[in-house]
Amino acid sequence: MQQENMLSQLQQIQCDLKSGLRTLEQVELMLSEESPPNCYSDALYVIYTFLQGTYQELVQWSWAYEQAELP
């Protein structure tokens, strides 16, 4: 039961992180389309890239954990 709860929490974290990534991506896109481009756009892109890598790693760990728990 505790393991199912842990997996559920991991999946919720993935969902929250993915939502944050979508928002960050849209803000970065809006700033980069300004004329002249906003100086924060590059910084947001770096943050987005880092968080996207973290998200992918979390997905892989969650999948591995779920597979290890299957009977």
mmCIF file of C-alpha atoms in Angstrom:
data_model
loop_
_atom_site.group_PDB
_atom_site.id
_atom_site.type_symbol
_atom_site.label_atom_id
_atom_site.label_comp_id
_atom_site.label_asym_id
_atom_site.label_seq_id
_atom_site.Cartn_x
_atom_site.Cartn_y
_atom_site.Cartn_z
ATOM 1 C CA MET A 1 0.000 0.000 0.000
ATOM 2 C CA GLN A 2 2.798 2.403 0.875
ATOM 3 C CA GLN A 3 4.529 1.577 -2.423
ATOM 4 C CA GLU A 4 1.353 2.365 -4.376
ATOM 5 C CA ASN A 5 1.112 5.679 -2.534
ATOM 6 C CA MET A 6 4.736 6.437 -3.384
ATOM 7 C CA LEU A 7 4.154 5.653 -7.054
ATOM 8 C CA SER A 8 1.034 7.812 -7.019
ATOM 9 C CA GLN A 9 3.029 10.692 -5.540
ATOM 10 C CA LEU A 10 5.738 10.272 -8.185
ATOM 11 C CA GLN A 11 3.098 10.390 -10.902
ATOM 12 C CA GLN A 12 1.579 13.554 -9.382
ATOM 13 C CA ILE A 13 5.008 15.188 -9.283
ATOM 14 C CA GLN A 14 5.487 14.275 -12.956
ATOM 15 C CA CYS A 15 2.141 15.835 -13.817
ATOM 16 C CA ASP A 16 2.905 19.025 -11.868
ATOM 17 C CA LEU A 17 6.349 19.331 -13.412
ATOM 18 C CA LYS A 18 4.982 18.812 -16.922
ATOM 19 C CA SER A 19 2.362 21.535 -16.345
ATOM 20 C CA GLY A 20 5.054 23.910 -15.098
ATOM 21 C CA LEU A 21 7.180 23.118 -18.136
ATOM 22 C CA ARG A 22 4.329 23.935 -20.503
ATOM 23 C CA THR A 23 3.771 27.265 -18.770
ATOM 24 C CA LEU A 24 7.480 28.107 -18.778
ATOM 25 C CA GLU A 25 7.704 27.214 -22.462
ATOM 26 C CA GLN A 26 4.841 29.552 -23.324
ATOM 27 C CA VAL A 27 6.321 32.447 -21.316
ATOM 28 C CA GLU A 28 9.706 31.933 -22.975
ATOM 29 C CA LEU A 29 8.058 31.879 -26.391
ATOM 30 C CA MET A 30 6.125 35.105 -25.708
ATOM 31 C CA LEU A 31 9.268 36.895 -24.506
ATOM 32 C CA SER A 32 11.352 35.702 -27.450
ATOM 33 C CA GLU A 33 8.791 37.050 -29.918
ATOM 34 C CA GLU A 34 8.965 40.597 -28.534
ATOM 35 C CA SER A 35 10.734 43.178 -30.617
ATOM 36 C CA PRO A 36 13.542 43.380 -29.629
ATOM 37 C CA PRO A 37 13.622 39.973 -27.886
ATOM 38 C CA ASN A 38 13.400 40.197 -24.099
ATOM 39 C CA CYS A 39 16.717 39.527 -22.347
ATOM 40 C CA TYR A 40 15.029 37.039 -19.994
ATOM 41 C CA SER A 41 14.061 34.746 -22.844
ATOM 42 C CA ASP A 42 17.487 33.063 -22.984
ATOM 43 C CA ALA A 43 17.545 32.504 -19.223
ATOM 44 C CA LEU A 44 14.079 30.973 -19.327
ATOM 45 C CA TYR A 45 15.145 28.666 -22.136
ATOM 46 C CA VAL A 46 18.105 27.429 -20.074
ATOM 47 C CA ILE A 47 15.806 26.796 -17.094
ATOM 48 C CA TYR A 48 13.283 25.063 -19.350
ATOM 49 C CA THR A 49 15.985 22.801 -20.811
ATOM 50 C CA PHE A 50 17.239 21.853 -17.343
ATOM 51 C CA LEU A 51 13.751 21.109 -16.015
ATOM 52 C CA GLN A 52 12.884 19.129 -19.150
ATOM 53 C CA GLY A 53 15.897 16.900 -18.488
ATOM 54 C CA THR A 54 14.824 16.508 -14.863
ATOM 55 C CA TYR A 55 11.316 15.604 -16.001
ATOM 56 C CA GLN A 56 12.630 12.946 -18.388
ATOM 57 C CA GLU A 57 14.773 11.466 -15.631
ATOM 58 C CA LEU A 58 11.782 11.378 -13.275
ATOM 59 C CA VAL A 59 9.706 9.594 -15.916
ATOM 60 C CA GLN A 60 12.432 6.972 -16.342
ATOM 61 C CA TRP A 61 12.749 6.412 -12.579
ATOM 62 C CA SER A 62 8.980 6.167 -12.175
ATOM 63 C CA TRP A 63 8.763 3.639 -14.986
ATOM 64 C CA ALA A 64 11.627 1.583 -13.531
ATOM 65 C CA TYR A 65 10.015 1.649 -10.084
ATOM 66 C CA GLU A 66 6.666 0.597 -11.504
ATOM 67 C CA GLN A 67 8.256 -2.259 -13.459
ATOM 68 C CA ALA A 68 10.124 -3.469 -10.372
ATOM 69 C CA GLU A 69 6.842 -3.617 -8.442
ATOM 70 C CA LEU A 70 4.987 -5.747 -11.001
ATOM 71 C CA PRO A 71 4.523 -9.355 -9.863
#
